[in-house]
Amino acid sequence: MTASDSDNVWPVRATRTLAFILFSLFYASSPSFGAISCTAKDVKGITVSNFTVTEACSGPSDTGTAKFDLGFDFTGGSKYDFVLAIMDAADTVGDGTLDSSECLGQMATGNASPFADTDGDGDCYDLGAGTYSFSNISAPFQCPVNGSGGLETSFTPRVVFGWNGDGGFNVSCAEPSTTSTAAATKITLSKTTTDTSSTGTATGSFAFTTTNTDTASPSLTTTAASTPVSTDLWVTGTVSGGAYTADVAITETLDSAWDLTAIACTDGSGSAVGTYDLATGLVTLPASSLTLGSTLSCAFTNNAASAASATLTLNKVVVGGTAVAGDFTLTATGPATLSGTSGISGTVPTGTYTLSETSVTDYSSAVACSGAADTNLTDGLTLADTETVTCTFTNTYSPATANFTVSKSQTGGSNPVTAPGAISWTITVENTGSVALTSP
């Protein structure tokens, strides 16, 4: 059994002042669970990743907010009354006790949740055996206090997750890396699309990859021309002296249907930051610009690309006879069709075209093209982007003629003949003209 979740926010009600806050979407009273021991029997393999402070602590009595991804396994049958908490691993309260009036509720908003009130007690939600994962959980935590009663500038969070059963609180814990109590750097990534060439395509979906953020592969989909859409990225990694030690890279996956026309990254004061390359879609934000608590913006703009095209003109030359250019229909058939009499011209998509014309009696046909890189017409004419090509059909009058030859050859006897004697002859008539001959 697998569940997934994104962008969940759990509200919090008043609790006793501990080094953690429980959070839930389902409010109910819960019992006191006693001292915490991270030695679960049934909650297995809890993992916490991408732990990022998104709302900073301003003082020791403040509440911060963090986001993280959570995964865990269950064995056995259904378990009851689940709670989730962020504690300070140092346990600044000192008693290691988890006591709250909050219960873990339905984490998968808008989803068929794995949580239910299985035991029917109207209390904390329950879970069956299985493997679960949730992304971008947003949860509050009590800001840690130092030995002087002030705010700790960093702490090691302990995520405690478990259920009330078998006469005690059966839990697993995970401790992400030590993190600052200041908020991480937030990068607002936005996308705007335009259609200045009136191609009819004004919106699209765009994929990105990032390094050193909480979202490795974000994507954005526009819904109207010139109307930006955005998502927030949170910088992750090692912090030293109030700033991160590694650069952040954001790369757009280029799409031939769109031209990447602009990238602009700015800091909170509106000053330009970072370097970018339109040809590759890469933005690099230097570590020096990624200070804790700061907000940066990176805006990518794409314009709908015009389809690759060439200009093709079909001409006619008539040599001899009474036919005129208008007697012949000229046609180029390929990704599009261009057809008409001499002088027909148009802008057509690039690709390979077959050239043809209607036939007129007594006229031979030949075609030659200029302006194209392709000079071999035996397999068609291939047009490349921006080429201007003219193809000329030349028809020469070649009327049908009625010609024949008569030949005679000896087939028997001797020549001269001695009387009495005989000579045999064969007479052959051969049609060497272009008109069929028939007997009168």
Tab-separated table of C-alpha atoms in Angstrom, residues 25-366:
chain	number	residue	atom	x	y	z
A	25	LEU	CA	-5.964	18.080	10.322
A	26	PHE	CA	-8.152	16.168	12.748
A	27	TYR	CA	-8.696	17.708	16.148
A	28	ALA	CA	-9.338	15.464	19.099
A	29	SER	CA	-7.969	14.988	22.573
A	30	SER	CA	-5.216	12.452	22.948
A	31	PRO	CA	-3.780	10.738	25.984
A	32	SER	CA	-0.432	11.402	27.568
A	33	PHE	CA	2.064	9.018	26.011
A	34	GLY	CA	4.793	9.222	28.615
A	35	ALA	CA	8.533	9.331	27.985
A	36	ILE	CA	9.723	9.083	24.375
A	37	SER	CA	11.890	6.141	23.346
A	38	CYS	CA	12.757	5.785	19.656
A	39	THR	CA	12.577	1.989	19.676
A	40	ALA	CA	9.489	1.155	17.647
A	41	LYS	CA	8.322	-2.392	17.160
A	42	ASP	CA	5.977	-1.766	14.250
A	43	VAL	CA	6.899	1.643	12.838
A	44	LYS	CA	9.844	0.822	10.609
A	45	GLY	CA	12.248	2.637	8.356
A	46	ILE	CA	11.144	6.197	9.010
A	47	THR	CA	12.996	8.616	6.725
A	48	VAL	CA	12.940	12.372	6.665
A	49	SER	CA	14.520	14.284	3.779
A	50	ASN	CA	14.670	17.837	2.465
A	51	PHE	CA	14.081	19.287	5.945
A	52	THR	CA	13.957	23.033	5.316
A	53	VAL	CA	12.987	25.897	7.623
A	54	THR	CA	10.526	28.039	5.662
A	55	GLU	CA	9.491	30.397	8.466
A	56	ALA	CA	12.267	31.631	10.699
A	57	CYS	CA	12.406	31.766	14.471
A	58	SER	CA	12.480	35.360	15.723
A	59	GLY	CA	12.955	34.493	19.395
A	60	PRO	CA	13.006	31.612	21.920
A	61	SER	CA	9.244	31.723	22.463
A	62	ASP	CA	8.481	31.816	18.748
A	63	THR	CA	7.149	29.064	16.522
A	64	GLY	CA	8.933	28.310	13.272
A	65	THR	CA	7.738	26.329	10.256
A	66	ALA	CA	9.573	23.609	8.389
A	67	LYS	CA	8.828	21.461	5.374
A	68	PHE	CA	10.102	17.958	4.725
A	69	ASP	CA	9.409	14.643	3.019
A	70	LEU	CA	8.379	11.688	5.174
A	71	GLY	CA	8.473	7.961	4.480
A	72	PHE	CA	7.825	4.959	6.711
A	73	ASP	CA	6.817	1.288	6.757
A	74	PHE	CA	4.358	-0.674	8.879
A	75	THR	CA	4.245	-4.339	9.747
A	76	GLY	CA	1.459	-6.251	11.385
A	77	GLY	CA	-2.179	-5.242	11.543
A	78	SER	CA	-3.863	-1.861	11.879
A	79	LYS	CA	-2.383	0.553	14.419
A	80	TYR	CA	-4.216	3.296	16.232
A	81	ASP	CA	-4.001	6.923	17.268
A	82	PHE	CA	-1.070	8.367	15.351
A	83	VAL	CA	0.813	11.536	16.193
A	84	LEU	CA	3.699	13.349	14.524
A	85	ALA	CA	5.957	15.919	16.163
A	86	ILE	CA	9.093	17.933	15.548
A	87	MET	CA	11.217	17.941	18.706
A	88	ASP	CA	14.624	19.366	19.379
A	89	ALA	CA	16.966	16.367	19.563
A	90	ALA	CA	18.711	18.083	22.453
A	91	ASP	CA	15.384	17.957	24.358
A	92	THR	CA	15.609	21.477	25.793
A	93	VAL	CA	12.529	20.762	27.931
A	94	GLY	CA	14.467	17.962	29.507
A	95	ASP	CA	11.817	15.404	30.249
A	96	GLY	CA	11.546	13.707	26.873
A	97	THR	CA	7.777	13.578	27.297
A	98	LEU	CA	5.305	13.803	24.450
A	99	ASP	CA	1.980	15.159	25.688
A	100	SER	CA	-0.442	16.945	23.398
A	101	SER	CA	-4.092	17.527	22.589
A	102	GLU	CA	-3.324	17.105	18.874
A	103	CYS	CA	-3.526	14.007	16.713
A	104	LEU	CA	-2.172	13.235	13.299
A	105	GLY	CA	-4.970	13.644	10.819
A	106	GLN	CA	-5.566	13.059	7.192
A	107	MET	CA	-2.309	14.054	5.510
A	108	ALA	CA	-3.237	13.391	1.894
A	109	THR	CA	-5.431	16.377	1.041
A	110	GLY	CA	-7.751	15.676	-1.880
A	111	ASN	CA	-6.618	12.071	-1.950
A	112	ALA	CA	-8.051	8.752	-0.844
A	113	SER	CA	-6.272	8.837	2.484
A	114	PRO	CA	-4.845	5.716	4.122
A	115	PHE	CA	-5.957	7.166	7.446
A	116	ALA	CA	-9.271	6.248	9.080
A	117	ASP	CA	-10.845	5.938	12.504
A	118	THR	CA	-10.377	2.170	12.469
A	119	ASP	CA	-10.818	1.668	16.205
A	120	GLY	CA	-13.949	3.831	16.255
A	121	ASP	CA	-12.889	5.857	19.273
A	122	GLY	CA	-13.282	9.220	17.542
A	123	ASP	CA	-9.717	9.948	18.561
A	124	CYS	CA	-6.513	10.063	16.551
A	125	TYR	CA	-6.521	8.561	13.093
A	126	ASP	CA	-5.397	5.005	12.446
A	127	LEU	CA	-3.339	3.201	9.777
A	128	GLY	CA	-3.154	-0.266	8.274
A	129	ALA	CA	0.032	-2.110	7.403
A	130	GLY	CA	1.914	-0.840	4.345
A	131	THR	CA	4.540	1.489	2.967
A	132	TYR	CA	3.824	5.226	2.901
A	133	SER	CA	5.458	8.376	1.586
A	134	PHE	CA	4.449	12.034	1.821
A	135	SER	CA	6.090	15.055	0.189
A	136	ASN	CA	6.308	18.711	1.182
A	137	ILE	CA	4.748	18.339	4.629
A	138	SER	CA	4.583	21.780	6.212
A	139	ALA	CA	4.687	21.699	10.003
A	140	PRO	CA	5.345	24.076	12.932
A	141	PHE	CA	8.020	23.593	15.579
A	142	GLN	CA	8.865	25.251	18.867
A	143	CYS	CA	12.007	27.347	18.439
A	144	PRO	CA	14.877	25.953	20.552
A	145	VAL	CA	16.207	27.764	23.612
A	146	ASN	CA	19.854	28.035	24.576
A	147	GLY	CA	21.320	27.783	28.071
A	148	SER	CA	20.832	31.520	28.648
A	149	GLY	CA	17.187	31.427	27.712
A	150	GLY	CA	17.795	32.914	24.289
A	151	LEU	CA	17.179	31.567	20.809
A	152	GLU	CA	19.480	28.861	19.524
A	153	THR	CA	20.794	29.807	16.088
A	154	SER	CA	20.759	26.172	15.002
A	155	PHE	CA	19.285	22.892	16.171
A	156	THR	CA	19.021	19.244	15.236
A	157	PRO	CA	15.361	18.460	14.637
A	158	ARG	CA	13.937	15.111	15.669
A	159	VAL	CA	10.833	14.007	13.785
A	160	VAL	CA	8.845	11.651	16.003
A	161	PHE	CA	6.127	9.509	14.458
A	162	GLY	CA	4.208	6.729	16.124
A	163	TRP	CA	1.023	5.229	17.469
A	164	ASN	CA	-0.589	4.672	20.839
A	165	GLY	CA	-0.854	0.981	21.545
A	166	ASP	CA	0.223	-1.978	23.610
A	167	GLY	CA	0.167	0.134	26.749
A	168	GLY	CA	2.586	2.782	25.516
A	169	PHE	CA	3.582	5.112	22.724
A	170	ASN	CA	5.322	3.026	20.066
A	171	VAL	CA	7.457	5.365	17.963
A	172	SER	CA	10.232	5.786	15.435
A	173	CYS	CA	12.364	8.883	15.141
A	174	ALA	CA	14.486	10.464	12.454
A	175	GLU	CA	17.009	13.256	12.891
A	176	PRO	CA	17.813	15.323	9.800
A	177	SER	CA	21.074	17.236	9.709
A	178	THR	CA	21.552	20.188	12.028
A	179	THR	CA	19.825	23.205	10.542
A	180	SER	CA	19.658	26.930	11.184
A	181	THR	CA	16.646	28.397	12.921
A	182	ALA	CA	16.682	31.107	10.250
A	183	ALA	CA	14.606	30.524	7.143
A	184	ALA	CA	16.240	28.986	4.099
A	185	THR	CA	16.709	31.053	0.957
A	186	LYS	CA	13.577	30.991	-1.163
A	187	ILE	CA	13.757	31.200	-4.957
A	188	THR	CA	10.527	32.020	-6.780
A	189	LEU	CA	10.767	30.428	-10.211
A	190	SER	CA	8.312	31.829	-12.764
A	191	LYS	CA	7.401	31.200	-16.393
A	192	THR	CA	5.722	33.530	-18.911
A	193	THR	CA	4.775	32.584	-22.480
A	194	THR	CA	4.060	34.857	-25.454
A	195	ASP	CA	3.046	34.373	-29.093
A	196	THR	CA	4.317	37.392	-30.986
A	197	SER	CA	4.305	35.532	-34.330
A	198	SER	CA	0.621	34.591	-33.983
A	199	THR	CA	1.307	30.877	-34.305
A	200	GLY	CA	-1.822	30.090	-32.304
A	201	THR	CA	0.176	28.574	-29.440
A	202	ALA	CA	0.213	30.805	-26.383
A	203	THR	CA	0.539	28.348	-23.484
A	204	GLY	CA	2.653	25.327	-22.679
A	205	SER	CA	4.285	23.102	-20.081
A	206	PHE	CA	7.950	23.492	-19.192
A	207	ALA	CA	10.323	21.231	-17.266
A	208	PHE	CA	13.338	22.319	-15.203
A	209	THR	CA	16.125	20.667	-13.285
A	210	THR	CA	17.866	22.184	-10.268
A	211	THR	CA	20.803	21.560	-8.004
A	212	ASN	CA	20.897	22.293	-4.262
A	213	THR	CA	17.177	22.977	-3.910
A	214	ASP	CA	14.389	20.958	-2.348
A	215	THR	CA	12.789	20.257	-5.749
A	216	ALA	CA	15.094	18.574	-8.244
A	217	SER	CA	12.665	18.600	-11.183
A	218	PRO	CA	10.071	21.369	-10.951
A	219	SER	CA	7.667	22.077	-13.797
A	220	LEU	CA	5.424	24.981	-14.736
A	221	THR	CA	2.402	25.181	-17.052
A	222	THR	CA	1.122	28.510	-18.336
A	223	THR	CA	-2.608	29.062	-18.808
A	224	ALA	CA	-2.680	32.348	-20.746
A	225	ALA	CA	-0.308	34.447	-22.816
A	226	SER	CA	1.746	37.018	-20.889
A	227	THR	CA	0.437	35.696	-17.560
A	228	PRO	CA	3.227	34.326	-15.352
A	229	VAL	CA	2.922	31.195	-13.229
A	230	SER	CA	5.380	30.354	-10.465
A	231	THR	CA	6.565	27.878	-7.863
A	232	ASP	CA	8.832	28.279	-4.837
A	233	LEU	CA	12.143	26.477	-4.436
A	234	TRP	CA	13.989	26.308	-1.119
A	235	VAL	CA	17.756	26.202	-1.106
A	236	THR	CA	19.335	23.237	0.656
A	237	GLY	CA	22.892	22.439	1.644
A	238	THR	CA	25.607	23.514	4.039
A	239	VAL	CA	25.461	27.008	5.570
A	240	SER	CA	28.498	28.962	6.747
A	241	GLY	CA	28.492	32.539	7.976
A	242	GLY	CA	24.828	33.012	7.183
A	243	ALA	CA	25.138	31.926	3.528
A	244	TYR	CA	25.189	28.658	1.626
A	245	THR	CA	28.482	27.205	0.492
A	246	ALA	CA	27.338	25.872	-2.911
A	247	ASP	CA	25.838	27.552	-5.975
A	248	VAL	CA	22.329	26.804	-7.188
A	249	ALA	CA	21.790	25.868	-10.830
A	250	ILE	CA	18.398	26.014	-12.564
A	251	THR	CA	18.131	24.651	-16.106
A	252	GLU	CA	15.111	24.759	-18.376
A	253	THR	CA	14.631	21.745	-20.641
A	254	LEU	CA	14.555	23.394	-24.074
A	255	ASP	CA	11.649	22.651	-26.434
A	256	SER	CA	11.865	23.229	-30.196
A	257	ALA	CA	8.302	24.579	-30.140
A	258	TRP	CA	9.423	27.496	-27.958
A	259	ASP	CA	12.183	30.097	-28.114
A	260	LEU	CA	13.683	30.970	-24.716
A	261	THR	CA	13.796	34.749	-25.097
A	262	ALA	CA	14.646	36.045	-21.624
A	263	ILE	CA	15.908	35.053	-18.197
A	264	ALA	CA	15.985	37.550	-15.339
A	265	CYS	CA	17.007	36.774	-11.751
A	266	THR	CA	16.824	39.411	-9.025
A	267	ASP	CA	17.311	39.623	-5.283
A	268	GLY	CA	14.944	41.153	-2.749
A	269	SER	CA	16.035	44.684	-3.670
A	270	GLY	CA	15.431	44.114	-7.369
A	271	SER	CA	19.123	43.953	-8.274
A	272	ALA	CA	20.192	41.460	-10.921
A	273	VAL	CA	21.875	38.332	-9.599
A	274	GLY	CA	23.448	35.271	-11.180
A	275	THR	CA	24.549	34.404	-14.694
A	276	TYR	CA	22.497	32.805	-17.435
A	277	ASP	CA	22.777	31.321	-20.905
A	278	LEU	CA	19.747	31.477	-23.212
A	279	ALA	CA	21.268	28.923	-25.570
A	280	THR	CA	21.309	26.219	-22.883
A	281	GLY	CA	18.611	27.517	-20.510
A	282	LEU	CA	21.042	27.495	-17.564
A	283	VAL	CA	20.977	29.923	-14.646
A	284	THR	CA	23.696	29.866	-11.984
A	285	LEU	CA	23.048	31.644	-8.679
A	286	PRO	CA	26.308	32.059	-6.751
A	287	ALA	CA	26.442	30.886	-3.162
A	288	SER	CA	27.313	34.425	-2.059
A	289	SER	CA	23.844	35.567	-3.107
A	290	LEU	CA	22.053	32.841	-1.143
A	291	THR	CA	21.848	34.326	2.339
A	292	LEU	CA	19.547	32.798	4.939
A	293	GLY	CA	16.108	34.375	5.035
A	294	SER	CA	16.471	36.036	1.648
A	295	THR	CA	14.133	35.692	-1.334
A	296	LEU	CA	15.264	35.621	-4.956
A	297	SER	CA	13.209	35.545	-8.141
A	298	CYS	CA	14.082	33.933	-11.476
A	299	ALA	CA	11.763	34.645	-14.403
A	300	PHE	CA	11.954	32.650	-17.640
A	301	THR	CA	10.116	33.929	-20.747
A	302	ASN	CA	9.389	31.847	-23.844
A	303	ASN	CA	7.888	32.874	-27.177
A	304	ALA	CA	6.130	30.389	-29.456
A	305	ALA	CA	8.555	29.450	-32.219
A	306	SER	CA	7.545	30.021	-35.820
A	307	ALA	CA	7.498	26.846	-37.884
A	308	ALA	CA	10.536	26.337	-40.123
A	309	SER	CA	9.640	27.355	-43.690
A	310	ALA	CA	10.957	28.049	-47.186
A	311	THR	CA	9.700	30.042	-50.178
A	312	LEU	CA	8.969	27.987	-53.307
A	313	THR	CA	8.101	29.281	-56.787
A	314	LEU	CA	7.063	27.096	-59.744
A	315	ASN	CA	7.607	28.463	-63.282
A	316	LYS	CA	6.870	27.169	-66.789
A	317	VAL	CA	8.800	27.564	-70.038
A	318	VAL	CA	7.221	26.296	-73.298
A	319	VAL	CA	9.427	25.712	-76.353
A	320	GLY	CA	7.746	25.369	-79.745
A	321	GLY	CA	4.274	24.303	-80.723
A	322	THR	CA	1.074	26.105	-79.921
A	323	ALA	CA	0.790	25.345	-76.165
A	324	VAL	CA	1.130	28.149	-73.630
A	325	ALA	CA	2.289	28.181	-70.011
A	326	GLY	CA	-1.281	28.261	-68.718
A	327	ASP	CA	-1.954	24.859	-70.290
A	328	PHE	CA	0.199	23.161	-67.623
A	329	THR	CA	-0.669	22.716	-63.912
A	330	LEU	CA	2.477	22.603	-61.767
A	331	THR	CA	2.454	20.874	-58.362
A	332	ALA	CA	4.828	20.396	-55.401
A	333	THR	CA	3.534	17.770	-52.933
A	334	GLY	CA	5.109	17.256	-49.483
A	335	PRO	CA	4.433	18.547	-45.943
A	336	ALA	CA	2.142	20.990	-47.780
A	337	THR	CA	0.897	21.215	-51.379
A	338	LEU	CA	1.638	24.105	-53.725
A	339	SER	CA	-0.237	23.876	-57.039
A	340	GLY	CA	-1.124	26.204	-59.920
A	341	THR	CA	0.033	27.564	-63.236
A	342	SER	CA	3.350	29.257	-63.988
A	343	GLY	CA	4.416	31.766	-61.364
A	344	ILE	CA	2.639	30.098	-58.421
A	345	SER	CA	4.606	30.883	-55.240
A	346	GLY	CA	4.172	30.382	-51.515
A	347	THR	CA	5.740	29.862	-48.100
A	348	VAL	CA	5.748	26.164	-47.277
A	349	PRO	CA	7.028	24.037	-44.386
A	350	THR	CA	10.480	22.565	-44.751
A	351	GLY	CA	10.757	18.972	-45.906
A	352	THR	CA	10.847	16.868	-49.072
A	353	TYR	CA	8.534	17.591	-52.006
A	354	THR	CA	7.638	15.657	-55.163
A	355	LEU	CA	7.461	17.851	-58.294
A	356	SER	CA	4.934	17.049	-61.011
A	357	GLU	CA	2.849	18.621	-63.789
A	358	THR	CA	-0.051	17.777	-66.026
A	359	SER	CA	0.991	16.477	-69.446
A	360	VAL	CA	0.171	18.029	-72.826
A	361	THR	CA	0.325	15.935	-76.005
A	362	ASP	CA	3.476	16.278	-78.101
A	363	TYR	CA	5.465	18.032	-75.326
A	364	SER	CA	8.393	16.544	-73.423
A	365	SER	CA	9.090	17.672	-69.855
A	366	ALA	CA	12.158	18.527	-67.767
